[in-house]
Amino acid sequence: MTRPLIAVPARFSATTSALRYAAEVSARALIEAVWRAGGEPASIHPASGDVAARLARFDGVLLPGGGDLAPHRYGSADIHDSVYDVDDLQDTFDLEVAWHTLDLGVPLLAVCRGLQVVNVALGGTLEQDMGGPEREHRHSVHPVPIGPGTLLEQATGAEKAEASCYHHQRVDRLGEGLAVTARADDGTVEGLELPGAKGWFTAVQWHPEDTAHRDPAQQGLFDALVRAARERR
């Protein structure tokens, strides 16, 4: 059976040793998790324009992690000192991908920055910094309770997940129609979904790809995406 085609927006990288110069990259662990799930991951070039038409050929979309969104994207005139790796083209493209994927009903899994992009695309805001090293979720693995009856619970098959996190920002005001499916003990939103969405969609603030190779709950997120993509096709 032909593998469902899963679009993965590329991330800009200033340097890559094997290629000598700037490059477009995808995290290998993320790509391998999609492949294990039975999907065919395909990197797509961040370029504004005709995004809906470009996405229509895919069976599913994985919106990955990356740098911070520019604060003006959610109405903030101030920029916290900790905001990093902002790229205007990347922001424009990711926001269009989030909006058009949901509008088309294409199955969507959003990870870390991806969750924040979806929240902003739907009119939500972000807390630019969670409060420094003592509060941020960087290089942190912590338990996250999962809401019962949610798509996140169905995908992971768990009531609680061990979340591998790397973020210093978090959701502030929820985007229109979004519902929280998981929270950390400190109140940080760790999961979102959109009740009534046209297609399968779930988002997590953590990086499931970090441990998916040994944790069935984390791999379950990629399995669910590819399963939904196959059913849509």
CSV table of C-alpha atoms in Angstrom, one decimal:
chain,number,residue,atom,x,y,z
A,1,MET,CA,0.0,0.0,0.0
A,2,THR,CA,1.3,3.5,-0.9
A,3,ARG,CA,2.3,5.5,2.1
A,4,PRO,CA,0.2,8.6,2.9
A,5,LEU,CA,2.1,11.7,2.0
A,6,ILE,CA,2.8,13.9,5.0
A,7,ALA,CA,4.0,17.5,4.5
A,8,VAL,CA,6.6,18.7,6.9
A,9,PRO,CA,7.4,22.5,6.6
A,10,ALA,CA,11.2,22.8,6.5
A,11,ARG,CA,13.1,24.9,9.0
A,12,PHE,CA,15.9,27.4,7.9
A,13,SER,CA,19.3,26.6,9.3
A,14,ALA,CA,22.2,29.1,9.1
A,15,THR,CA,24.9,26.4,8.8
A,16,THR,CA,25.0,22.7,8.1
A,17,SER,CA,28.4,21.1,7.9
A,18,ALA,CA,27.6,18.5,5.3
A,19,LEU,CA,26.1,21.1,2.9
A,20,ARG,CA,28.7,23.9,3.7
A,21,TYR,CA,26.1,26.7,3.5
A,22,ALA,CA,22.7,27.7,4.8
A,23,ALA,CA,20.1,25.0,4.4
A,24,GLU,CA,16.5,23.9,4.9
A,25,VAL,CA,16.2,21.0,7.4
A,26,SER,CA,13.9,18.7,9.3
A,27,ALA,CA,14.6,17.0,12.6
A,28,ARG,CA,15.6,13.4,11.8
A,29,ALA,CA,13.8,12.0,14.8
A,30,LEU,CA,10.6,13.6,13.6
A,31,ILE,CA,10.9,12.2,10.1
A,32,GLU,CA,11.7,8.7,11.4
A,33,ALA,CA,8.7,8.8,13.7
A,34,VAL,CA,6.5,9.6,10.6
A,35,TRP,CA,8.2,6.8,8.7
A,36,ARG,CA,7.7,4.3,11.5
A,37,ALA,CA,4.0,5.2,11.5
A,38,GLY,CA,3.7,4.2,7.8
A,39,GLY,CA,3.8,7.7,6.4
A,40,GLU,CA,6.0,9.2,3.6
A,41,PRO,CA,7.4,12.5,5.1
A,42,ALA,CA,8.0,15.2,2.5
A,43,SER,CA,9.8,18.4,3.3
A,44,ILE,CA,8.1,21.5,1.8
A,45,HIS,CA,9.8,24.8,1.1
A,46,PRO,CA,8.7,27.8,3.1
A,47,ALA,CA,7.4,30.2,0.5
A,48,SER,CA,4.3,32.4,0.8
A,49,GLY,CA,1.6,32.2,-1.9
A,50,ASP,CA,-0.6,29.4,-3.2
A,51,VAL,CA,-0.2,27.6,0.1
A,52,ALA,CA,-3.7,26.0,0.1
A,53,ALA,CA,-3.1,24.6,-3.4
A,54,ARG,CA,0.3,23.2,-2.4
A,55,LEU,CA,-1.2,21.6,0.7
A,56,ALA,CA,-4.2,20.0,-1.1
A,57,ARG,CA,-1.9,17.3,-2.7
A,58,PHE,CA,-0.9,16.0,0.7
A,59,ASP,CA,-2.7,13.5,2.9
A,60,GLY,CA,-1.5,15.0,6.2
A,61,VAL,CA,0.6,17.8,7.7
A,62,LEU,CA,3.1,17.8,10.5
A,63,LEU,CA,3.9,21.3,11.8
A,64,PRO,CA,7.2,21.0,13.6
A,65,GLY,CA,9.1,22.9,16.3
A,66,GLY,CA,11.5,25.7,15.7
A,67,GLY,CA,12.4,29.3,16.8
A,68,ASP,CA,10.0,31.9,18.2
A,69,LEU,CA,7.2,33.6,16.4
A,70,ALA,CA,7.7,37.4,16.1
A,71,PRO,CA,5.6,39.0,18.9
A,72,HIS,CA,3.9,41.4,16.5
A,73,ARG,CA,2.2,38.4,15.0
A,74,TYR,CA,0.0,38.2,18.1
A,75,GLY,CA,-0.3,42.0,18.6
A,76,SER,CA,2.6,42.7,21.0
A,77,ALA,CA,4.7,45.8,20.3
A,78,ASP,CA,7.3,44.7,22.9
A,79,ILE,CA,10.0,42.0,22.4
A,80,HIS,CA,11.4,40.1,25.3
A,81,ASP,CA,15.2,39.7,25.4
A,82,SER,CA,14.8,35.9,25.3
A,83,VAL,CA,13.0,35.8,21.9
A,84,TYR,CA,15.2,34.0,19.4
A,85,ASP,CA,15.5,32.8,15.8
A,86,VAL,CA,12.7,34.9,14.5
A,87,ASP,CA,12.3,34.6,10.7
A,88,ASP,CA,9.6,36.6,8.9
A,89,LEU,CA,9.2,34.2,6.0
A,90,GLN,CA,9.1,31.2,8.3
A,91,ASP,CA,6.4,32.9,10.4
A,92,THR,CA,4.3,33.9,7.4
A,93,PHE,CA,4.5,30.4,5.9
A,94,ASP,CA,3.8,28.5,9.1
A,95,LEU,CA,0.8,30.6,9.9
A,96,GLU,CA,-0.6,30.1,6.4
A,97,VAL,CA,0.0,26.4,6.7
A,98,ALA,CA,-1.8,26.2,10.0
A,99,TRP,CA,-4.8,28.2,8.7
A,100,HIS,CA,-5.2,26.4,5.4
A,101,THR,CA,-4.6,22.9,6.8
A,102,LEU,CA,-7.5,23.4,9.2
A,103,ASP,CA,-9.7,25.0,6.6
A,104,LEU,CA,-9.1,22.2,4.1
A,105,GLY,CA,-9.7,19.5,6.8
A,106,VAL,CA,-6.3,17.9,6.2
A,107,PRO,CA,-5.1,15.9,9.2
A,108,LEU,CA,-2.7,18.0,11.3
A,109,LEU,CA,-0.2,17.2,14.1
A,110,ALA,CA,1.4,20.4,15.5
A,111,VAL,CA,4.5,20.1,17.7
A,112,CYS,CA,6.0,22.7,20.1
A,113,ARG,CA,6.3,25.9,17.9
A,114,GLY,CA,3.7,24.2,15.8
A,115,LEU,CA,1.2,24.4,18.7
A,116,GLN,CA,2.0,28.1,19.2
A,117,VAL,CA,1.6,28.8,15.5
A,118,VAL,CA,-1.9,27.2,15.5
A,119,ASN,CA,-2.9,29.2,18.5
A,120,VAL,CA,-1.7,32.5,17.0
A,121,ALA,CA,-3.3,31.6,13.6
A,122,LEU,CA,-6.6,31.3,15.4
A,123,GLY,CA,-6.3,34.7,17.1
A,124,GLY,CA,-4.6,33.6,20.3
A,125,THR,CA,-1.5,35.1,22.0
A,126,LEU,CA,1.7,33.8,23.6
A,127,GLU,CA,3.6,34.6,26.8
A,128,GLN,CA,6.9,35.6,25.4
A,129,ASP,CA,9.0,34.1,28.3
A,130,MET,CA,7.9,31.9,31.1
A,131,GLY,CA,10.2,33.4,33.7
A,132,GLY,CA,13.8,32.3,33.1
A,133,PRO,CA,15.6,29.1,33.8
A,134,GLU,CA,13.8,28.3,37.0
A,135,ARG,CA,10.4,28.2,35.2
A,136,GLU,CA,11.0,27.4,31.5
A,137,HIS,CA,10.6,23.9,30.1
A,138,ARG,CA,13.9,23.4,28.5
A,139,HIS,CA,15.8,20.1,28.5
A,140,SER,CA,12.9,18.9,30.7
A,141,VAL,CA,11.0,15.6,30.9
A,142,HIS,CA,7.9,15.8,33.1
A,143,PRO,CA,4.6,14.1,33.5
A,144,VAL,CA,1.6,15.7,31.8
A,145,PRO,CA,-2.0,14.6,32.6
A,146,ILE,CA,-4.1,14.1,29.5
A,147,GLY,CA,-7.8,15.1,29.3
A,148,PRO,CA,-10.2,12.1,29.1
A,149,GLY,CA,-12.0,11.6,25.9
A,150,THR,CA,-9.7,13.8,23.9
A,151,LEU,CA,-8.0,13.0,20.6
A,152,LEU,CA,-4.8,13.3,22.5
A,153,GLU,CA,-5.8,10.5,24.9
A,154,GLN,CA,-7.0,8.4,21.9
A,155,ALA,CA,-3.7,8.9,20.1
A,156,THR,CA,-1.4,8.2,23.0
A,157,GLY,CA,-3.6,5.6,24.7
A,158,ALA,CA,-2.6,7.1,28.0
A,159,GLU,CA,-4.0,9.2,30.9
A,160,LYS,CA,-0.6,10.7,31.5
A,161,ALA,CA,2.4,11.3,29.2
A,162,GLU,CA,6.1,11.8,29.9
A,163,ALA,CA,6.7,14.9,27.9
A,164,SER,CA,10.1,15.9,26.6
A,165,CYS,CA,10.0,19.7,26.5
A,166,TYR,CA,12.2,22.4,25.1
A,167,HIS,CA,10.4,25.8,25.2
A,168,HIS,CA,10.5,29.0,27.1
A,169,GLN,CA,7.2,30.4,25.8
A,170,ARG,CA,3.7,29.2,26.3
A,171,VAL,CA,0.1,29.9,25.3
A,172,ASP,CA,-1.4,32.9,27.0
A,173,ARG,CA,-4.9,33.6,25.5
A,174,LEU,CA,-6.4,30.7,23.6
A,175,GLY,CA,-7.2,31.0,19.9
A,176,GLU,CA,-10.8,30.9,18.8
A,177,GLY,CA,-12.5,27.5,19.2
A,178,LEU,CA,-9.4,25.8,20.7
A,179,ALA,CA,-9.7,23.5,23.8
A,180,VAL,CA,-7.0,22.5,26.2
A,181,THR,CA,-6.3,18.8,26.3
A,182,ALA,CA,-3.3,18.8,28.6
A,183,ARG,CA,-1.7,21.0,31.2
A,184,ALA,CA,1.6,20.8,33.2
A,185,ASP,CA,1.5,21.1,37.0
A,186,ASP,CA,2.5,24.8,36.6
A,187,GLY,CA,-0.5,25.5,34.4
A,188,THR,CA,1.3,25.6,31.1
A,189,VAL,CA,-0.9,24.5,28.2
A,190,GLU,CA,0.7,21.3,26.9
A,191,GLY,CA,-2.0,20.1,24.5
A,192,LEU,CA,-4.7,21.6,22.2
A,193,GLU,CA,-7.4,20.5,19.9
A,194,LEU,CA,-10.2,22.1,17.9
A,195,PRO,CA,-13.7,20.6,18.6
A,196,GLY,CA,-15.7,20.5,15.5
A,197,ALA,CA,-12.6,20.7,13.2
A,198,LYS,CA,-13.1,19.6,9.6
A,199,GLY,CA,-10.2,17.1,10.0
A,200,TRP,CA,-8.2,15.3,12.6
A,201,PHE,CA,-6.1,17.7,14.6
A,202,THR,CA,-4.1,17.7,17.8
A,203,ALA,CA,-1.2,19.7,19.1
A,204,VAL,CA,1.3,19.2,21.8
A,205,GLN,CA,3.8,21.7,23.4
A,206,TRP,CA,6.4,19.0,23.9
A,207,HIS,CA,8.5,17.0,21.4
A,208,PRO,CA,7.1,13.5,21.1
A,209,GLU,CA,9.8,12.6,18.5
A,210,ASP,CA,12.4,12.8,21.2
A,211,THR,CA,11.2,9.5,22.8
A,212,ALA,CA,8.9,8.0,20.2
A,213,HIS,CA,11.4,5.3,19.4
A,214,ARG,CA,10.9,3.8,22.8
A,215,ASP,CA,7.7,5.2,24.1
A,216,PRO,CA,4.5,3.8,22.5
A,217,ALA,CA,2.4,6.7,23.8
A,218,GLN,CA,4.6,9.3,22.0
A,219,GLN,CA,4.8,7.2,18.8
A,220,GLY,CA,1.0,6.9,19.0
A,221,LEU,CA,0.7,10.6,18.0
A,222,PHE,CA,2.5,10.0,14.7
A,223,ASP,CA,0.5,6.7,14.2
A,224,ALA,CA,-2.7,8.6,14.7
A,225,LEU,CA,-1.7,11.3,12.2
A,226,VAL,CA,-0.8,8.8,9.5
A,227,ARG,CA,-3.9,6.7,10.2
A,228,ALA,CA,-6.1,9.9,9.7
A,229,ALA,CA,-4.2,10.7,6.6
A,230,ARG,CA,-4.8,7.3,5.2
A,231,GLU,CA,-8.5,7.4,6.0
A,232,ARG,CA,-8.8,10.9,4.4
A,233,ARG,CA,-7.1,9.6,1.2
